[in-house]
């Protein structure tokens, strides 16, 4: 079982635009390609884990989401970076679409997406990392037994930092994904 890096999408790899519903809204941070390439080169699988309640709310479809992830991967690929897998939670307990109105185990801060990726891809959560811009990303990491890195590139960066849940701590709080990857690579190489 291999360690992996689980990346939040919105506010971490790309700008958080609220519900992303058009491909031309995909706006990759300037450092994301190089940061993901570094993970690729280090041999760490890169897995996106993203809450997509917009599906449950009827604002976008699973087929559009698949298109968006193909487009994101194509853009990263042009810079030589690769995302190995995407996992998303389409649910919301108060969804308008009843098919998706469930209290699932995959909506962050729950860790169903990591559990599933671990099973399907042979990953070891205890040796893995989660990078995200919100405390729910940190919560998912803790639920899965992974380490967490909080980045400040989300829409509510200050709020996220001041609204820290009393019982949660990130293993590192850094500016952006580039700094997160640097921290992860330093931490993993120190462990070897
Ligand atoms: Mg986010
Ligand atoms: Zn879910």
Short mmCIF file of N, CA and C and ligand atoms in Angstrom, two decimals, residues 89-91 104 106-107, ligand 2:
data_model
loop_
_atom_site.label_atom_id
_atom_site.label_comp_id
_atom_site.label_asym_id
_atom_site.label_seq_id
_atom_site.Cartn_x
_atom_site.Cartn_y
_atom_site.Cartn_z
N UNK A 89 -18.02 13.86 -4.09
CA UNK A 89 -19.27 13.59 -3.39
C UNK A 89 -20.35 14.44 -4.03
N UNK A 90 -21.36 13.81 -4.66
CA UNK A 90 -22.42 14.57 -5.32
C UNK A 90 -23.60 14.86 -4.40
N UNK A 91 -23.49 14.44 -3.14
CA UNK A 91 -24.65 14.45 -2.24
C UNK A 91 -24.78 15.74 -1.45
N UNK A 104 -24.54 10.99 3.36
CA UNK A 104 -23.61 9.97 2.87
C UNK A 104 -22.37 9.91 3.75
N UNK A 106 -19.42 10.14 2.23
CA UNK A 106 -18.33 10.67 1.41
C UNK A 106 -18.23 12.19 1.43
N UNK A 107 -19.24 12.87 1.96
CA UNK A 107 -19.13 14.34 2.00
C UNK A 107 -18.14 14.76 3.08
ZN1 LIG B 2 -21.43 11.84 -0.65
#
